[in-house]
Coordinates of C-alpha atoms and ligand atoms in Angstrom, one line a residue:
M30 CA -36.6 -39.1 -43.0
K31 CA -35.1 -39.9 -46.5
I32 CA -38.5 -40.3 -47.9
I33 CA -39.6 -36.9 -46.9
W34 CA -36.4 -35.4 -48.3
I35 CA -37.2 -36.8 -51.6
L36 CA -40.7 -35.7 -51.5
V37 CA -39.7 -32.2 -50.9
L38 CA -37.3 -32.3 -53.7
V39 CA -39.8 -33.5 -56.2
A40 CA -42.5 -31.0 -54.9
C41 CA -40.0 -28.3 -55.5
F42 CA -39.3 -29.1 -59.0
N43 CA -39.5 -26.1 -61.3
G44 CA -38.9 -23.9 -58.4
V45 CA -42.4 -24.1 -56.9
C46 CA -42.9 -25.9 -53.6
L47 CA -46.2 -27.5 -52.8
N48 CA -46.5 -25.6 -49.7
G49 CA -46.6 -22.4 -51.6
V50 CA -43.0 -21.1 -50.8
T51 CA -41.4 -20.0 -54.0
T52 CA -37.7 -20.3 -54.4
N53 CA -35.2 -17.7 -55.6
E54 CA -35.0 -18.7 -59.2
T55 CA -38.7 -18.3 -60.1
T56 CA -39.3 -14.9 -58.2
R57 CA -36.2 -13.2 -59.3
P58 CA -37.4 -10.6 -62.0
P59 CA -34.9 -9.6 -64.7
F60 CA -35.0 -6.1 -63.4
V61 CA -36.5 -3.8 -60.8
N62 CA -37.4 -0.1 -61.3
I63 CA -36.2 2.4 -59.0
G64 CA -36.7 6.2 -59.3
A65 CA -34.5 9.1 -58.2
L66 CA -35.6 12.5 -58.1
L67 CA -33.1 15.4 -58.1
A68 CA -32.4 19.0 -59.1
Y69 CA -29.5 18.3 -61.7
D70 CA -28.2 21.8 -61.5
S71 CA -28.1 22.2 -57.7
T72 CA -25.0 21.9 -55.6
I73 CA -26.2 18.6 -54.0
G74 CA -28.0 17.3 -57.2
K75 CA -25.1 17.5 -59.6
V76 CA -23.0 15.4 -57.3
A77 CA -25.8 13.0 -56.4
K78 CA -26.4 12.4 -60.1
V79 CA -23.0 11.1 -60.8
A80 CA -22.9 9.1 -57.6
L81 CA -26.3 7.5 -58.2
Q82 CA -25.4 6.4 -61.7
A83 CA -22.1 5.0 -60.5
A84 CA -23.8 2.9 -57.7
V85 CA -26.4 1.5 -60.2
D86 CA -23.5 0.6 -62.6
D87 CA -21.6 -1.0 -59.7
V88 CA -24.6 -3.0 -58.3
N89 CA -25.4 -4.3 -61.9
S90 CA -21.9 -5.3 -62.7
D91 CA -21.8 -7.6 -59.7
P92 CA -24.4 -10.5 -60.1
S93 CA -23.8 -11.6 -56.4
V94 CA -25.5 -8.6 -55.2
L95 CA -29.0 -9.1 -56.6
G96 CA -28.7 -12.7 -57.9
G97 CA -28.8 -11.6 -61.6
T98 CA -31.7 -9.1 -61.2
K99 CA -30.7 -5.6 -62.5
L100 CA -31.7 -2.3 -61.2
R101 CA -33.3 0.1 -63.7
L102 CA -32.8 3.6 -62.5
L103 CA -35.3 6.2 -63.8
M104 CA -33.9 9.6 -63.0
Q105 CA -36.1 12.8 -63.1
N106 CA -35.0 16.5 -62.9
S107 CA -37.1 18.6 -60.5
N108 CA -35.2 21.6 -61.7
N109 CA -35.1 23.0 -58.2
S110 CA -38.8 23.6 -58.1
G111 CA -41.0 22.1 -55.3
F112 CA -43.8 22.0 -57.6
L113 CA -42.1 20.1 -60.4
G114 CA -40.7 17.8 -57.8
I115 CA -44.1 16.8 -56.7
I116 CA -45.4 16.3 -60.2
E117 CA -42.3 14.2 -61.1
S118 CA -42.9 12.0 -58.1
L119 CA -46.3 11.3 -59.0
K120 CA -45.3 10.3 -62.5
F121 CA -42.9 7.7 -60.9
M122 CA -45.9 6.2 -59.1
E123 CA -47.2 5.3 -62.6
T124 CA -44.0 3.4 -63.7
D125 CA -44.1 0.7 -61.1
T126 CA -41.1 1.8 -59.1
V127 CA -40.5 -0.2 -56.0
A128 CA -38.8 2.7 -54.3
I129 CA -37.7 6.3 -54.9
V130 CA -34.3 7.7 -54.0
G131 CA -35.1 11.3 -53.1
P132 CA -36.7 13.7 -53.3
Q133 CA -33.8 16.1 -52.8
S134 CA -35.7 18.9 -50.8
S135 CA -37.5 18.6 -47.6
V136 CA -40.2 20.8 -48.9
T137 CA -41.1 18.3 -51.7
A138 CA -40.6 15.4 -49.2
H139 CA -43.3 16.6 -46.9
V140 CA -45.9 16.4 -49.8
I141 CA -44.6 13.2 -51.4
S142 CA -44.5 11.4 -48.1
F143 CA -48.3 11.4 -48.1
V144 CA -48.4 9.7 -51.5
A145 CA -45.6 7.3 -50.6
N146 CA -47.7 6.2 -47.6
E147 CA -50.8 5.7 -49.5
L148 CA -49.0 3.8 -52.4
Q149 CA -46.5 2.0 -50.1
V150 CA -43.4 3.1 -52.1
P151 CA -40.4 3.7 -49.7
L152 CA -38.7 7.0 -50.2
L153 CA -34.9 6.9 -49.3
S154 CA -33.6 10.4 -48.9
Y155 CA -29.8 11.2 -48.6
S156 CA -30.6 15.0 -48.5
S157 CA -34.0 15.8 -47.1
T158 CA -33.0 15.9 -43.5
D159 CA -35.6 18.0 -41.8
P160 CA -36.2 16.4 -38.4
T161 CA -40.0 16.7 -38.8
L162 CA -39.8 14.1 -41.7
A163 CA -38.5 11.4 -39.4
S164 CA -42.0 11.3 -37.6
L165 CA -44.2 8.3 -37.2
Q166 CA -46.5 10.1 -39.6
F167 CA -44.3 9.2 -42.6
P168 CA -43.4 5.5 -42.2
Y169 CA -42.4 5.3 -45.9
F170 CA -40.0 8.3 -45.5
I171 CA -36.5 6.7 -44.7
M172 CA -33.6 9.3 -44.0
T173 CA -30.3 7.7 -45.4
S174 CA -28.1 10.4 -44.1
R175 CA -27.9 12.4 -41.0
N176 CA -31.0 14.0 -39.5
D177 CA -30.6 17.7 -38.8
L178 CA -31.6 17.2 -35.3
Y179 CA -28.0 16.2 -34.7
Q180 CA -26.5 19.1 -36.6
M181 CA -28.5 21.3 -34.3
A182 CA -27.4 19.5 -31.3
A183 CA -23.7 19.9 -32.4
I184 CA -24.3 23.7 -32.8
A185 CA -25.8 24.0 -29.4
E186 CA -22.8 22.2 -27.9
I187 CA -20.3 24.3 -29.8
V188 CA -22.0 27.5 -28.6
E189 CA -21.9 26.1 -24.9
Y190 CA -18.3 24.9 -25.3
Y191 CA -17.0 28.6 -26.1
G192 CA -19.2 29.8 -23.2
W193 CA -21.5 31.8 -25.3
R194 CA -25.1 32.5 -24.3
E195 CA -27.7 30.9 -26.6
Q196 CA -29.5 33.5 -28.6
P197 CA -32.9 33.1 -30.1
G198 CA -32.7 31.7 -33.7
D199 CA -34.1 34.4 -35.9
D200 CA -34.6 34.6 -39.6
I201 CA -31.0 35.7 -40.6
T202 CA -31.3 37.2 -43.9
D203 CA -34.1 39.6 -42.8
L204 CA -32.3 40.5 -39.6
L205 CA -28.7 41.1 -40.5
V206 CA -29.0 44.8 -39.9
K207 CA -30.9 44.3 -36.8
V208 CA -28.2 41.9 -35.4
A209 CA -25.6 44.4 -36.2
L210 CA -27.4 46.8 -34.0
S211 CA -28.1 44.4 -31.2
E212 CA -25.8 42.9 -28.6
S213 CA -25.5 39.5 -30.2
R214 CA -22.4 38.6 -32.2
I215 CA -23.3 35.0 -32.8
L216 CA -24.9 34.0 -36.1
V217 CA -26.0 30.6 -37.2
V218 CA -26.8 30.2 -40.9
H219 CA -28.9 27.2 -41.8
T220 CA -30.2 27.6 -45.3
F221 CA -29.9 26.2 -49.0
S222 CA -26.5 26.1 -50.6
S223 CA -27.9 28.4 -53.3
W224 CA -28.8 31.2 -50.8
G225 CA -26.0 30.9 -48.3
P226 CA -23.3 32.6 -50.1
D227 CA -25.5 35.6 -50.5
V228 CA -26.0 36.0 -46.8
F229 CA -22.3 36.1 -46.4
S230 CA -21.7 38.6 -49.1
V231 CA -24.4 41.0 -47.6
A232 CA -22.7 40.5 -44.2
Q233 CA -19.4 41.3 -45.6
H234 CA -20.8 44.4 -47.1
L235 CA -22.3 45.4 -43.7
G236 CA -18.9 44.9 -42.1
M237 CA -20.1 42.0 -40.1
M238 CA -17.3 39.6 -41.0
G239 CA -14.8 41.4 -38.8
P240 CA -13.5 40.8 -35.3
G241 CA -15.8 40.1 -32.5
Y242 CA -18.4 38.2 -34.8
V243 CA -18.9 34.5 -34.7
W244 CA -20.4 32.7 -37.7
I245 CA -21.6 29.1 -37.7
A246 CA -22.9 27.6 -40.9
T247 CA -24.7 24.3 -41.1
N248 CA -23.3 21.8 -43.6
W249 CA -24.6 23.6 -46.6
L250 CA -21.3 25.7 -46.5
S251 CA -19.0 22.6 -46.3
T252 CA -20.9 21.1 -49.2
H253 CA -20.7 24.4 -51.2
L254 CA -16.9 24.4 -50.7
E255 CA -16.4 20.8 -51.6
T256 CA -18.5 20.7 -54.7
N257 CA -17.3 24.0 -56.2
S258 CA -13.8 24.1 -55.1
P259 CA -11.5 26.0 -55.9
L260 CA -13.7 29.1 -55.4
P261 CA -12.3 32.5 -56.4
S262 CA -10.5 34.2 -53.6
D263 CA -12.9 37.2 -53.3
T264 CA -15.7 34.5 -52.7
M265 CA -13.5 32.8 -50.0
D266 CA -13.0 36.2 -48.4
D267 CA -16.6 36.2 -47.4
F268 CA -16.3 33.0 -45.4
Q269 CA -13.0 33.8 -43.4
G270 CA -13.2 32.5 -39.9
V271 CA -16.5 30.8 -40.3
L272 CA -17.3 27.5 -38.6
T273 CA -19.1 24.9 -40.5
L274 CA -20.0 21.2 -40.0
R275 CA -19.5 18.3 -42.4
M276 CA -21.2 14.8 -42.1
Y277 CA -18.4 12.7 -40.7
T278 CA -17.7 9.4 -42.6
P279 CA -14.7 7.4 -41.3
D280 CA -11.6 6.7 -43.3
S281 CA -11.7 3.3 -45.0
E282 CA -10.4 1.4 -48.1
L283 CA -13.8 1.6 -49.7
K284 CA -14.1 5.3 -49.4
R285 CA -10.6 5.8 -50.6
K286 CA -11.3 3.7 -53.7
F287 CA -14.5 5.6 -54.5
I288 CA -12.6 9.1 -54.0
S289 CA -10.0 7.9 -56.5
R290 CA -12.6 7.0 -59.1
W291 CA -14.4 10.3 -58.7
S292 CA -12.2 12.4 -61.0
N293 CA -12.6 9.8 -63.8
M294 CA -16.4 9.8 -63.2
T295 CA -16.6 13.6 -63.4
S296 CA -14.1 14.5 -66.2
G297 CA -15.9 16.6 -68.6
T298 CA -18.5 18.0 -66.0
T299 CA -18.5 21.5 -64.7
G300 CA -18.8 22.3 -61.0
Y301 CA -17.8 26.0 -60.6
G302 CA -16.4 27.5 -63.7
P303 CA -14.2 25.2 -65.7
N304 CA -13.5 22.8 -62.7
P305 CA -15.2 19.4 -62.6
I306 CA -17.7 18.6 -59.9
G307 CA -16.2 18.1 -56.6
L308 CA -17.2 15.2 -54.3
S309 CA -19.2 16.2 -51.2
T310 CA -20.4 14.0 -48.4
Y311 CA -23.9 13.9 -50.1
G312 CA -22.2 12.1 -53.0
L313 CA -21.1 9.3 -50.7
Y314 CA -24.5 9.1 -49.1
A315 CA -26.2 9.0 -52.4
Y316 CA -23.9 6.2 -53.5
D317 CA -24.6 4.2 -50.3
T318 CA -28.2 4.8 -50.6
V319 CA -28.5 2.9 -53.8
W320 CA -26.5 0.0 -52.2
L321 CA -28.6 0.0 -49.2
L322 CA -31.6 -0.3 -51.4
A323 CA -30.1 -3.1 -53.4
R324 CA -29.3 -5.2 -50.3
A325 CA -32.9 -4.6 -49.2
I326 CA -34.3 -5.6 -52.5
N327 CA -32.2 -8.7 -52.4
A328 CA -33.4 -9.7 -49.0
F329 CA -37.1 -9.0 -50.2
L330 CA -36.6 -11.3 -53.1
D331 CA -34.8 -14.0 -51.0
Q332 CA -37.8 -14.1 -48.8
G333 CA -40.2 -14.6 -51.8
G334 CA -41.2 -11.0 -52.2
N335 CA -43.1 -10.3 -55.4
I336 CA -42.8 -7.0 -57.4
S337 CA -46.5 -6.5 -58.2
F338 CA -48.7 -3.5 -58.2
S339 CA -52.4 -3.0 -57.8
G340 CA -54.9 -0.2 -58.5
N341 CA -55.9 2.1 -55.7
S342 CA -59.7 2.1 -55.2
R343 CA -59.6 5.7 -54.0
L344 CA -57.8 6.7 -57.2
A345 CA -59.9 4.6 -59.5
N346 CA -62.8 6.9 -58.8
L347 CA -60.7 9.6 -60.5
S348 CA -60.6 7.9 -63.9
G349 CA -61.7 10.1 -66.8
E350 CA -59.9 13.0 -65.4
R351 CA -57.0 14.5 -67.5
L352 CA -54.3 13.9 -64.8
H353 CA -54.7 10.1 -65.0
L354 CA -54.0 9.9 -61.3
D355 CA -55.8 6.5 -61.5
A356 CA -52.6 5.1 -63.2
M357 CA -50.7 5.3 -59.9
N358 CA -50.4 1.9 -58.3
I359 CA -49.9 0.5 -55.0
F360 CA -46.7 -1.5 -54.5
N361 CA -48.2 -4.8 -53.0
G362 CA -44.8 -5.6 -51.4
G363 CA -44.0 -2.1 -50.2
K364 CA -44.5 -2.9 -46.6
M365 CA -42.2 -5.8 -46.8
L366 CA -39.6 -3.9 -48.6
R367 CA -39.7 -1.1 -45.9
E368 CA -39.0 -3.7 -43.3
K369 CA -36.0 -5.0 -45.2
I370 CA -34.7 -1.5 -45.8
L371 CA -34.7 -0.7 -42.1
Q372 CA -33.0 -4.2 -41.3
V373 CA -30.0 -3.6 -43.6
N374 CA -26.6 -3.8 -41.8
M375 CA -23.9 -3.0 -44.3
T376 CA -20.6 -1.2 -44.8
G377 CA -20.5 1.4 -47.5
V378 CA -18.3 4.3 -48.5
T379 CA -19.8 6.3 -45.6
G380 CA -19.2 3.6 -43.0
Q381 CA -21.5 1.3 -41.3
L382 CA -25.2 1.7 -42.3
K383 CA -27.7 0.4 -39.9
F384 CA -30.9 1.9 -38.6
N385 CA -31.6 2.6 -35.0
P386 CA -35.1 1.6 -33.8
D387 CA -36.1 5.4 -34.1
G388 CA -35.3 5.2 -38.0
N389 CA -32.1 7.2 -37.9
L390 CA -28.8 5.8 -39.0
I391 CA -26.5 4.8 -36.1
N392 CA -23.6 6.9 -34.9
P393 CA -24.4 10.4 -36.2
A394 CA -21.2 12.5 -36.2
Y395 CA -20.0 15.6 -37.7
E396 CA -16.5 17.3 -38.3
V397 CA -16.2 20.9 -37.1
I398 CA -14.5 22.9 -39.8
N399 CA -13.0 26.3 -39.7
V400 CA -12.7 28.2 -43.1
I401 CA -9.3 29.7 -43.4
G402 CA -7.5 31.2 -46.4
S403 CA -8.3 29.3 -49.6
G404 CA -9.2 26.0 -47.6
I405 CA -10.7 24.6 -44.6
R406 CA -9.1 23.3 -41.4
K407 CA -10.8 20.6 -39.3
I408 CA -10.7 21.6 -35.6
G409 CA -12.5 18.6 -34.3
Y410 CA -15.6 16.3 -34.3
W411 CA -19.1 16.2 -32.8
S412 CA -20.7 12.8 -32.1
N413 CA -24.1 12.0 -30.6
Y414 CA -22.0 9.6 -28.4
S415 CA -19.6 11.9 -26.6
G416 CA -20.0 15.4 -27.9
L417 CA -17.0 17.5 -29.1
S418 CA -13.7 15.9 -29.4
E419 CA -10.2 16.3 -31.1
V420 CA -10.1 12.5 -31.9
P421 CA -12.4 10.8 -34.5
P422 CA -15.6 9.4 -32.9
E423 CA -14.9 5.7 -33.5
K424 CA -11.9 6.1 -31.1
L425 CA -14.4 6.9 -28.4
Y426 CA -17.1 4.4 -28.9
S427 CA -15.1 1.7 -27.0
S428 CA -15.2 3.6 -23.7
P429 CA -18.2 4.8 -22.0
P430 CA -19.7 8.2 -23.1
N431 CA -18.3 11.1 -21.3
R432 CA -20.2 14.3 -21.7
S433 CA -18.6 16.3 -18.8
S434 CA -17.6 19.7 -19.7
S435 CA -13.9 19.1 -19.1
S436 CA -13.9 16.2 -21.6
Q437 CA -15.3 18.5 -24.4
K438 CA -12.3 19.6 -26.7
L439 CA -11.7 21.3 -30.0
Y440 CA -8.5 22.6 -31.5
S441 CA -8.1 26.3 -31.6
A442 CA -10.0 28.3 -34.3
I443 CA -9.2 31.4 -36.4
W444 CA -12.1 33.7 -36.1
P445 CA -13.4 36.5 -38.3
G446 CA -10.9 39.4 -38.5
Q447 CA -8.0 36.7 -38.4
T448 CA -7.9 36.5 -34.6
V449 CA -7.3 33.6 -32.5
Q450 CA -8.9 35.0 -29.4
T451 CA -12.4 33.4 -28.9
P452 CA -14.9 36.3 -29.4
R453 CA -16.9 37.2 -26.4
G454 CA -20.2 36.6 -28.4
W455 CA -21.8 39.9 -27.4
V456 CA -21.3 43.7 -27.3
F457 CA -22.9 46.4 -25.3
P458 CA -26.2 47.2 -27.1
K459 CA -26.1 50.2 -29.2
Q460 CA -29.8 50.9 -28.7
W461 CA -29.7 54.6 -27.4
K462 CA -27.3 55.7 -30.2
T463 CA -29.6 54.2 -32.6
F464 CA -32.4 56.1 -31.0
E465 CA -30.3 59.3 -31.2
N466 CA -29.7 58.8 -34.8
W467 CA -33.4 58.1 -35.8
C468 CA -34.7 61.1 -33.7
P469 CA -32.2 63.9 -33.8
E470 CA -34.7 66.6 -33.1
S471 CA -35.8 65.1 -29.9
G472 CA -32.6 65.8 -28.0
Ligands
NAG19 C1 -32.4 -17.7 -51.8 O1 -30.9 -17.7 -52.0 C2 -30.2 -17.2 -50.9 C3 -28.7 -17.2 -51.3 O2 -28.6 -16.5 -52.5 C4 -30.4 -18.1 -49.7 O3 -29.8 -17.7 -48.6 C5 -31.9 -18.2 -49.4 O4 -32.1 -19.1 -48.3 C6 -32.7 -18.6 -50.7 N1 -34.1 -18.3 -50.4 C7 -35.0 -19.4 -50.6 C8 -36.4 -19.0 -50.3 O5 -34.7 -20.4 -51.2
NAG20 C1 -35.6 21.9 -66.5 O1 -34.5 22.7 -66.9 C2 -34.0 22.4 -68.1 C3 -32.7 23.1 -68.3 O2 -32.7 24.3 -67.6 C4 -34.9 22.8 -69.3 O3 -34.4 22.4 -70.5 C5 -36.2 22.0 -69.0 O4 -37.1 22.5 -69.9 C6 -36.8 22.2 -67.5 N1 -37.8 21.3 -67.3 C7 -39.1 21.8 -66.9 C8 -40.1 20.8 -66.8 O5 -39.3 23.0 -66.6
NAG21 C1 -11.7 5.6 -66.3 O1 -12.9 5.3 -66.9 C2 -12.6 4.5 -68.1 C3 -13.9 4.4 -68.7 O2 -15.0 4.3 -67.8 C4 -11.8 3.4 -67.7 O3 -11.6 2.5 -68.9 C5 -10.5 3.7 -67.1 O4 -9.8 2.6 -66.7 C6 -10.8 4.7 -65.8 N1 -9.6 5.0 -65.4 C7 -9.2 4.9 -64.0 C8 -8.0 5.5 -63.7 O5 -9.9 4.5 -63.2
NAG22 C1 -45.7 -14.0 -54.0 O1 -46.7 -14.5 -55.0 C2 -47.0 -15.8 -54.8 C3 -48.0 -16.4 -55.9 O2 -48.8 -15.4 -56.4 C4 -47.7 -16.0 -53.5 O3 -48.0 -17.4 -53.2 C5 -46.8 -15.6 -52.3 O4 -47.4 -15.6 -51.2 C6 -46.3 -14.1 -52.6 N1 -45.3 -13.8 -51.7 C7 -45.4 -12.7 -50.9 C8 -44.3 -12.5 -49.8 O5 -46.4 -12.0 -50.9
NAG23 C1 -65.8 5.3 -55.3 O1 -67.0 5.6 -55.9 C2 -68.0 4.7 -55.6 C3 -69.3 5.1 -56.4 O2 -69.4 6.4 -56.6 C4 -68.3 4.8 -54.0 O3 -69.3 3.6 -53.8 C5 -67.0 4.4 -53.3 O4 -67.1 4.5 -52.0 C6 -65.8 5.3 -53.9 N1 -64.6 4.8 -53.3 C7 -63.8 5.5 -52.5 C8 -62.7 4.8 -52.0 O5 -64.1 6.6 -52.2
NAG24 C1 -23.8 -5.5 -38.3 O1 -22.6 -5.6 -39.1 C2 -21.5 -5.4 -38.1 C3 -20.2 -5.3 -39.0 O2 -20.3 -6.0 -40.1 C4 -21.4 -6.5 -37.2 O3 -20.2 -6.2 -36.3 C5 -22.7 -6.5 -36.3 O4 -22.7 -7.6 -35.4 C6 -23.8 -6.6 -37.1 N1 -25.1 -6.3 -36.3 C7 -26.2 -6.9 -36.5 C8 -27.2 -6.7 -35.6 O5 -26.3 -7.9 -37.3
NAG25 C1 -28.3 9.8 -29.8 O1 -28.1 9.9 -28.4 C2 -29.3 9.8 -27.7 C3 -29.0 9.9 -26.3 O2 -27.8 9.1 -25.9 C4 -29.9 8.3 -28.1 O3 -31.1 8.2 -27.3 C5 -30.1 8.2 -29.5 O4 -30.6 7.0 -29.8 C6 -28.8 8.5 -30.2 N1 -29.1 8.5 -31.7 C7 -28.5 7.7 -32.4 C8 -29.0 7.7 -33.9 O5 -27.7 6.9 -32.2
NAG26 C1 -14.6 12.4 -18.2 O1 -13.6 13.1 -18.8 C2 -12.9 13.9 -17.8 C3 -11.8 14.7 -18.5 O2 -11.1 14.1 -19.5 C4 -12.2 13.1 -16.7 O3 -11.8 13.9 -15.6 C5 -13.5 12.3 -16.0 O4 -13.0 11.3 -15.0 C6 -14.1 11.4 -17.0 N1 -15.3 10.8 -16.5 C7 -15.7 9.6 -16.6 C8 -16.9 9.0 -16.1 O5 -14.9 8.9 -17.4

């Protein structure tokens, strides 16, 4: 026994064992490149930019996280353009990045996912949450926040809770006038933060923010309100009585600490007008995404993973062309890093981060928010586990899930037109009156 021990020690001299297993010391590179792709001026991008930089600084200032290796963050501005986003991501693939945080939009993510698959570079996205991205077709695309699938489930359950009929989901901007003339009074607005406010100002103009109407906005609205708060009161007028969702992150010491640092990190920035950028839940998820990646890179290096790249034979055939696509390399350790990412189990500012076998983060949940006056009021929660509740979801995880309609609860809401009475959700159709208006001579 003793002799074998000594032999192994000798064989491992200089960090390299005879059996080919390399130890930590020799495989730890001084730094690892990671990319981030965001639209700096967008509602989500300006928050994420601060949060990503803070996370990289925090990881790098704590040698215990990566055993002395530092993250080198290369950030690119996609300028809110799907086209530039695609070009910028291709450029990352030439700089030997082991993973890319982003892209910010689902449109770019669809295109880039094909490239990421080919070059084996994981994409970790805290903001592209389109359910179709979570398919098996894109194994290198990893959603590090909440899949919109759950947001849609939450809205369907809210509609059912108030006893409204489900209406077909139409393209809202095009159909506002049509809706005003139809029997439906329930409108769900799922769009980008940059367009959403316009929908509401048109609706206000058309008198569709009054009594009888129900407006439900996906989390673009809560994000808009958090990032740009306080908004002027005439802008807030457009959102009175609207319900919106916000990704739920449980209260914790880590989260409180991060929130208290935020004003320092954003002093001198501008969100809306002279106000500094407000912290949205995307900021929390962006911050945790870098930590999750750092944990995965550490596990990767611990297991002897190498940061090395090789040419792609399919692209090599393109050499000589002006785009120099042949400069894009395959990350040899990509498959292993992807596995390590999906195995992470950590606690961050957003709570516990761990992936389900289906690739979604565990315990998806949202807060249900009612916009009232100059602020917002939380009227409850939705969780994948037990549906709508007045108490935070983690209080329910210890008992068996109860989806019976009698166990579904929300605090009362104040609806458009400042009424507490739950709107009926429909009116008698105005069709024949419309007909009369359009064909006066036919009567
Ligand atoms: C590398 O170091 C970590 C602790 O930092 C240890 O748990 C792990 O077993 C080591 N891996 C190898 C291959 O020596
Ligand atoms: C992105 O936007 C910034 C500021 O608006 C501008 O200076 C820059 O040229 C733009 N980049 C590209 C590639 O269009
Ligand atoms: C704010 O940031 C500065 C520099 O980054 C630091 O010296 C200072 O202690 C911070 N203040 C607080 C209250 O965290
Ligand atoms: C890393 O590289 C070394 C030497 O090139 C090799 O022996 C080892 O198998 C590689 N590790 C992995 C996980 O590919
Ligand atoms: C690259 O070009 C060579 C010669 O034209 C061809 O034999 C090879 O199959 C091509 N490789 C790929 C991956 O298309
Ligand atoms: C993940 O972490 C949590 C909290 O630290 C722990 O309770 C749980 O057992 C861990 N799960 C796995 C599969 O390691
Ligand atoms: C959501 O709930 C469904 C049905 O209970 C379950 O199959 C799925 O795994 C859950 N998703 C997550 C991310 O927990
Ligand atoms: C579910 O909740 C309802 C109302 O709170 C209760 O009456 C019912 O017994 C519960 N069902 C289970 C299986 O716990």
